[in-house]
CSV table of C-alpha atoms in Angstrom, one decimal:
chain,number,residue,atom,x,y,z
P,1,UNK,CA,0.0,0.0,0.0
P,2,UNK,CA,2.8,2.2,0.8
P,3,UNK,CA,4.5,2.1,-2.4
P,4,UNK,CA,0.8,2.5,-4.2
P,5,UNK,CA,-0.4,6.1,-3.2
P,6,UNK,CA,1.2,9.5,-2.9
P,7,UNK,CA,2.7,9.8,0.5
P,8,UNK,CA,0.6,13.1,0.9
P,9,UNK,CA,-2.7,11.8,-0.2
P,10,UNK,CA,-2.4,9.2,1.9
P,11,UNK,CA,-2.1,11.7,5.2
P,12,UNK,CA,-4.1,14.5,3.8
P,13,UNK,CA,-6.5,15.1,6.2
P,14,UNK,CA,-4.9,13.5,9.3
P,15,UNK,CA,-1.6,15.0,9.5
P,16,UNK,CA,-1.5,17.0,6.3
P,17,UNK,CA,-3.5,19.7,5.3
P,18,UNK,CA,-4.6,20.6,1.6
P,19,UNK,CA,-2.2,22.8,-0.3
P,20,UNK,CA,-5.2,24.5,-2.3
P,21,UNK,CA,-8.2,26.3,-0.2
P,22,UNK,CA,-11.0,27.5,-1.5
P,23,UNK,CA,-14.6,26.7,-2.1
P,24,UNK,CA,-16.8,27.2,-5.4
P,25,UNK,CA,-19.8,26.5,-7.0
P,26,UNK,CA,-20.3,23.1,-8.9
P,27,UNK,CA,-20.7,25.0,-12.2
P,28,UNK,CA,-17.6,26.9,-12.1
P,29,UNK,CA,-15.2,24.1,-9.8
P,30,UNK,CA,-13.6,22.3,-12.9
P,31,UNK,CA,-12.5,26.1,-14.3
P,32,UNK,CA,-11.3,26.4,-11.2
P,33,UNK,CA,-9.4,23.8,-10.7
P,34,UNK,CA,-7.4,24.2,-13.7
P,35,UNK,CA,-7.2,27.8,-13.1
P,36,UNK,CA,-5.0,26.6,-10.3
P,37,UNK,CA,-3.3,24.3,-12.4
P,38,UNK,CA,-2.4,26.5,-14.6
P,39,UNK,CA,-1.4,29.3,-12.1
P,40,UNK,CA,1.0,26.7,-11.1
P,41,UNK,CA,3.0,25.8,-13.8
P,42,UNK,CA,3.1,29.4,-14.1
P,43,UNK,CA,4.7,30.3,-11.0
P,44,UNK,CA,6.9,27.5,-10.6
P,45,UNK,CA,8.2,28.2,-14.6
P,46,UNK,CA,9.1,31.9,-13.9
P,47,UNK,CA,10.7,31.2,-10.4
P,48,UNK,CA,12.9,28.1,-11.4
P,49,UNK,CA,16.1,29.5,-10.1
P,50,UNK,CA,14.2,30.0,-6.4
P,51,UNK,CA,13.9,26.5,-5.5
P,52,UNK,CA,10.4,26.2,-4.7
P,53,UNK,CA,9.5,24.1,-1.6
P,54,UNK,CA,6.0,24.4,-1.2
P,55,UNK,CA,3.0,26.6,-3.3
P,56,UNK,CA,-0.1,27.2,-1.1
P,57,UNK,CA,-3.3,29.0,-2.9
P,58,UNK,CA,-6.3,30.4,-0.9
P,59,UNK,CA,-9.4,32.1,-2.9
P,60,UNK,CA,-12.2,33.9,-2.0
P,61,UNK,CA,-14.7,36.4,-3.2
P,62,UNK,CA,-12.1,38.4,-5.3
P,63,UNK,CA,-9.2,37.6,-3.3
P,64,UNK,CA,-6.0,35.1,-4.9
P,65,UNK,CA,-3.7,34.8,-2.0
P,66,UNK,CA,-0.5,32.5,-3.2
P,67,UNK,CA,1.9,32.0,-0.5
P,68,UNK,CA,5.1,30.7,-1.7
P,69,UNK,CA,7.7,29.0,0.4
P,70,UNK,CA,11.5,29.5,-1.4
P,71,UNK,CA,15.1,29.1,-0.5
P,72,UNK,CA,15.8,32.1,-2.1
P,73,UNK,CA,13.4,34.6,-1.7
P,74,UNK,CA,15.7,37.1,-3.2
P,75,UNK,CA,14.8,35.7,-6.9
P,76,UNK,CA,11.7,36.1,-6.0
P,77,UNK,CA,11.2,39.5,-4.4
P,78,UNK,CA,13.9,41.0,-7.1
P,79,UNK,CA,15.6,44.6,-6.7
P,80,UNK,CA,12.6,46.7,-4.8
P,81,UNK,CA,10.3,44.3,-5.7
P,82,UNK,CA,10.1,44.4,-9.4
P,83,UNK,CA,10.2,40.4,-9.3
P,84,UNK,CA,6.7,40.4,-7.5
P,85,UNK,CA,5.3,42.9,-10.0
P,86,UNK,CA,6.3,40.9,-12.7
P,87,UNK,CA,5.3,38.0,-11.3
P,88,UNK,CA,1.6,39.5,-10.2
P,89,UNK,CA,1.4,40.7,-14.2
P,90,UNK,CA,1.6,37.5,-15.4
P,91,UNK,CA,-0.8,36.0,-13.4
P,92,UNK,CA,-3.0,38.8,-14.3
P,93,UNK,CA,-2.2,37.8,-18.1
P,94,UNK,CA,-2.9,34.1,-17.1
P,95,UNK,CA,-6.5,35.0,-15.7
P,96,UNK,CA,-7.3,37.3,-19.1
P,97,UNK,CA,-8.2,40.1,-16.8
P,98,UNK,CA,-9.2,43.6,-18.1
P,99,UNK,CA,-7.7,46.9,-16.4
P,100,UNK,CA,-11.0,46.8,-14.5
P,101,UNK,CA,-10.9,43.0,-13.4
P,102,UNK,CA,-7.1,43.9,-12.0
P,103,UNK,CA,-8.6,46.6,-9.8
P,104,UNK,CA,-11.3,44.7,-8.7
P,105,UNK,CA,-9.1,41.4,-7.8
P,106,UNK,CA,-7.0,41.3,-4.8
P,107,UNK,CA,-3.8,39.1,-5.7
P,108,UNK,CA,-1.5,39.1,-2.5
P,109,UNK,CA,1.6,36.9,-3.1
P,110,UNK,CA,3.9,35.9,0.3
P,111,UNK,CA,6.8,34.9,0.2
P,112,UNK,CA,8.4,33.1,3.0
P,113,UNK,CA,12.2,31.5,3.7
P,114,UNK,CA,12.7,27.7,4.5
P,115,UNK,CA,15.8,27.9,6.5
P,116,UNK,CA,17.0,24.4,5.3
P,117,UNK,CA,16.0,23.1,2.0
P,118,UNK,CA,18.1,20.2,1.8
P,119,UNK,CA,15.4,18.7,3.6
P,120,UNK,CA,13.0,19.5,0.8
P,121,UNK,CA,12.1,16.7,-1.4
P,122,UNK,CA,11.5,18.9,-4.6
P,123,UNK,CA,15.0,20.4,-4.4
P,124,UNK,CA,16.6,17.6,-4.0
P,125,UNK,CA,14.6,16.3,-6.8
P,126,UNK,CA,15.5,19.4,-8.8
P,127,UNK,CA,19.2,18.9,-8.3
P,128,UNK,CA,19.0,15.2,-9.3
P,129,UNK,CA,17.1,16.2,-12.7
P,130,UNK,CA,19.9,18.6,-13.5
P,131,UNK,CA,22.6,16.1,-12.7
P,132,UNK,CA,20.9,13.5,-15.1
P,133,UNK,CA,20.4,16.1,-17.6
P,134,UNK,CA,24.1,17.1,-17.5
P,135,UNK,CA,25.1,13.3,-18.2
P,136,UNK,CA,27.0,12.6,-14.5
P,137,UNK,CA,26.7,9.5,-13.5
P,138,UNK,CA,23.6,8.6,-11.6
P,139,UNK,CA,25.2,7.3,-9.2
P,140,UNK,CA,27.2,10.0,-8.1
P,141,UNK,CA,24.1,12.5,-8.3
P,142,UNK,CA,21.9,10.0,-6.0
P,143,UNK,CA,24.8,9.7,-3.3
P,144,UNK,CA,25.4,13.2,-3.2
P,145,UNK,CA,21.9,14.1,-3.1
P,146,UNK,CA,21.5,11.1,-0.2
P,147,UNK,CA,24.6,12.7,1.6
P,148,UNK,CA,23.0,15.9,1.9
P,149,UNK,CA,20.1,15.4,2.7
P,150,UNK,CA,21.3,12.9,6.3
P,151,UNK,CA,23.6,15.3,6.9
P,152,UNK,CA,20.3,17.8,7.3
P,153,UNK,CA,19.3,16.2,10.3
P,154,UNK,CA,16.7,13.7,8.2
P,155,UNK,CA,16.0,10.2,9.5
P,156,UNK,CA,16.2,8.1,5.8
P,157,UNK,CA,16.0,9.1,2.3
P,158,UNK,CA,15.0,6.9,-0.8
P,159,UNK,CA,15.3,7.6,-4.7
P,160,UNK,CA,14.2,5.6,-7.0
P,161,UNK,CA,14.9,6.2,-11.1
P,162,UNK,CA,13.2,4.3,-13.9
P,163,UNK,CA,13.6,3.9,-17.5
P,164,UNK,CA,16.8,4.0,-19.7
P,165,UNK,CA,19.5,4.9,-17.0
P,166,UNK,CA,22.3,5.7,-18.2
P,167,UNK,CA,21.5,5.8,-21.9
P,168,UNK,CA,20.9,1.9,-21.2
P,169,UNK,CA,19.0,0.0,-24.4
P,170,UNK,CA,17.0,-1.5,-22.1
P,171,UNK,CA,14.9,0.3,-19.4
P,172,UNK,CA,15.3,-1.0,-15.7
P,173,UNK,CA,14.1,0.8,-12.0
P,174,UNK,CA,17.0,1.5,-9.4
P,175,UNK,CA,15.8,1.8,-5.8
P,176,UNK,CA,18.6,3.2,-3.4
P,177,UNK,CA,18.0,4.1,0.3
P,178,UNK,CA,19.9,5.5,3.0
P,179,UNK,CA,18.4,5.6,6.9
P,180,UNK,CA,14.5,4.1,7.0
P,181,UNK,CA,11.2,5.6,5.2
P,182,UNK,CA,8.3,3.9,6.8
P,183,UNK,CA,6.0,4.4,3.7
P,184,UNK,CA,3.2,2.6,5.8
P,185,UNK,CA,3.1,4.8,8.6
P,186,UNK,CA,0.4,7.5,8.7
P,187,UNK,CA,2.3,9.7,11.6
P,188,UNK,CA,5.5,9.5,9.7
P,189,UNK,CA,6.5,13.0,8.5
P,190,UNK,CA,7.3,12.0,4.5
P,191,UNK,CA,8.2,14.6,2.2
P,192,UNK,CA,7.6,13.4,-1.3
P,193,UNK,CA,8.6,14.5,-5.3
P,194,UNK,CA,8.4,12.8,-8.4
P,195,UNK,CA,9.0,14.1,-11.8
P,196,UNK,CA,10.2,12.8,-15.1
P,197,UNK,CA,13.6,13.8,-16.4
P,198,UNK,CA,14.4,14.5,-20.2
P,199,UNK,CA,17.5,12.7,-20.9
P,200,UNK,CA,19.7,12.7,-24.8
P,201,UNK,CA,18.6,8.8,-24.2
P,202,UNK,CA,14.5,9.7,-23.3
P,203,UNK,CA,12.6,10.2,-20.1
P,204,UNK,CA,13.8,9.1,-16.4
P,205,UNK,CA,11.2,9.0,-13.9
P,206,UNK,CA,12.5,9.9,-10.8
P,207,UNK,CA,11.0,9.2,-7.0
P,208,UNK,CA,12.6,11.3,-3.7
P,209,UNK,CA,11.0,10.5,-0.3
P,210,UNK,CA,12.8,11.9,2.3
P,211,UNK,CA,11.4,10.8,6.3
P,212,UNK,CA,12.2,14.0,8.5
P,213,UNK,CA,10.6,12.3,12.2
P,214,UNK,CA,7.0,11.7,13.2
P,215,UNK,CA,4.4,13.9,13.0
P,216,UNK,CA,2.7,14.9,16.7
P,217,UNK,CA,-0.9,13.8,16.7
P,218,UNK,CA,-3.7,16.3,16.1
């Protein structure tokens, strides 16, 4: 079961809470939802070089609140916060708003720090992506990445790539692990990623979970 469902879905609701909050209308909640999706791949396009941990939205009546957690906020804000404008146009651009519909929505973007993000499965992710992509040896990007992220103060780390590693003919899956990740355990505190990585040789799916503890009950 462990290895068959996201690690988040699987605690949503018990320990983890949902990363988009809102509420809408039957009518209008699929336009919604991929409202939000796109708003995503926008955000996390145009802030690349911020290393994005985690992207929180909240709606309500005329109100877009993002609140975006970075390890460098700096990218973000830009010199006297030119990066936020920018960043607030283009969202403006995304949602086809008129000079009228910008004055009348309240978009409120807040950016905050995370202190360590070694212990952030996306960045780790990230890094490994760009290692692969670069042609280093995939083994010397996972124990790297595996290194790091122990010496963070996490409990176990797992990575597992799929397809042609290596520019191999023939695809295979690699599972390497360092510490424990109790996959099964609802109060364990699992950070999870996954994202496909375009290689010369084709795609290579790539899996981080990263255990940082347990999770104090509710």
């Amino acid at each position: 079961m462990g290895q068959k469902i996201h690690p988040y879905g699987f605690r949503l609701g018990s320990y983890y809470d949902w990363k988009t909050r809102w509420f809408a209308p039957k009518k209008s909640y699929a336009e919604t939802v991929l409202e939000d999706l796109k708003l995503r791949q926008l955000v996390e396009k145009q802030l690349e070089r911020a290393d994005i941990v985690d992207l929180i939205i909240e709606r309500s009546f005329k109100k877009i609140k993002i609140i975006l957690f970075v390890a460098r906020p700096g990218v973000v804000i830009g010199r006297g916060g030119a990066g936020i404008e920018k960043l607030k146009e283009l969202i403006y651009q995304l949602l086809q708003l008129s000079e009228k519909g910008k004055k009348e929505l309240q978009l409120d973007i807040e950016v905050k720090e995370v202190k360590n993000p070694d212990l952030s499965a996306r960045v780790i992710l990230r890094r490994i992506i760009a290692g692969l992509r670069k042609r280093i040896p995939h083994r010397r990007i996972v124990n790297k990445a595996m290194e790091q992220v122990m010496a963070s103060g996490a409990e176990g780390i797992k990575i597992v790539l799929s397809g042609r590693i290596g520019g191999a003919e023939i695809s295979r899956r690699e599972k390497y692990n360092l510490g424990k990740v109790p996959t099964q355990t609802l109060r364990a505190n699992i950070d999870y990623a996954e994202e496909p990585a375009l290689t010369r040789s084709g795609y290579v799916g790539v899996k981080v979970y990263i255990y940082k503890g347990e999770n104090k009950s509710k």
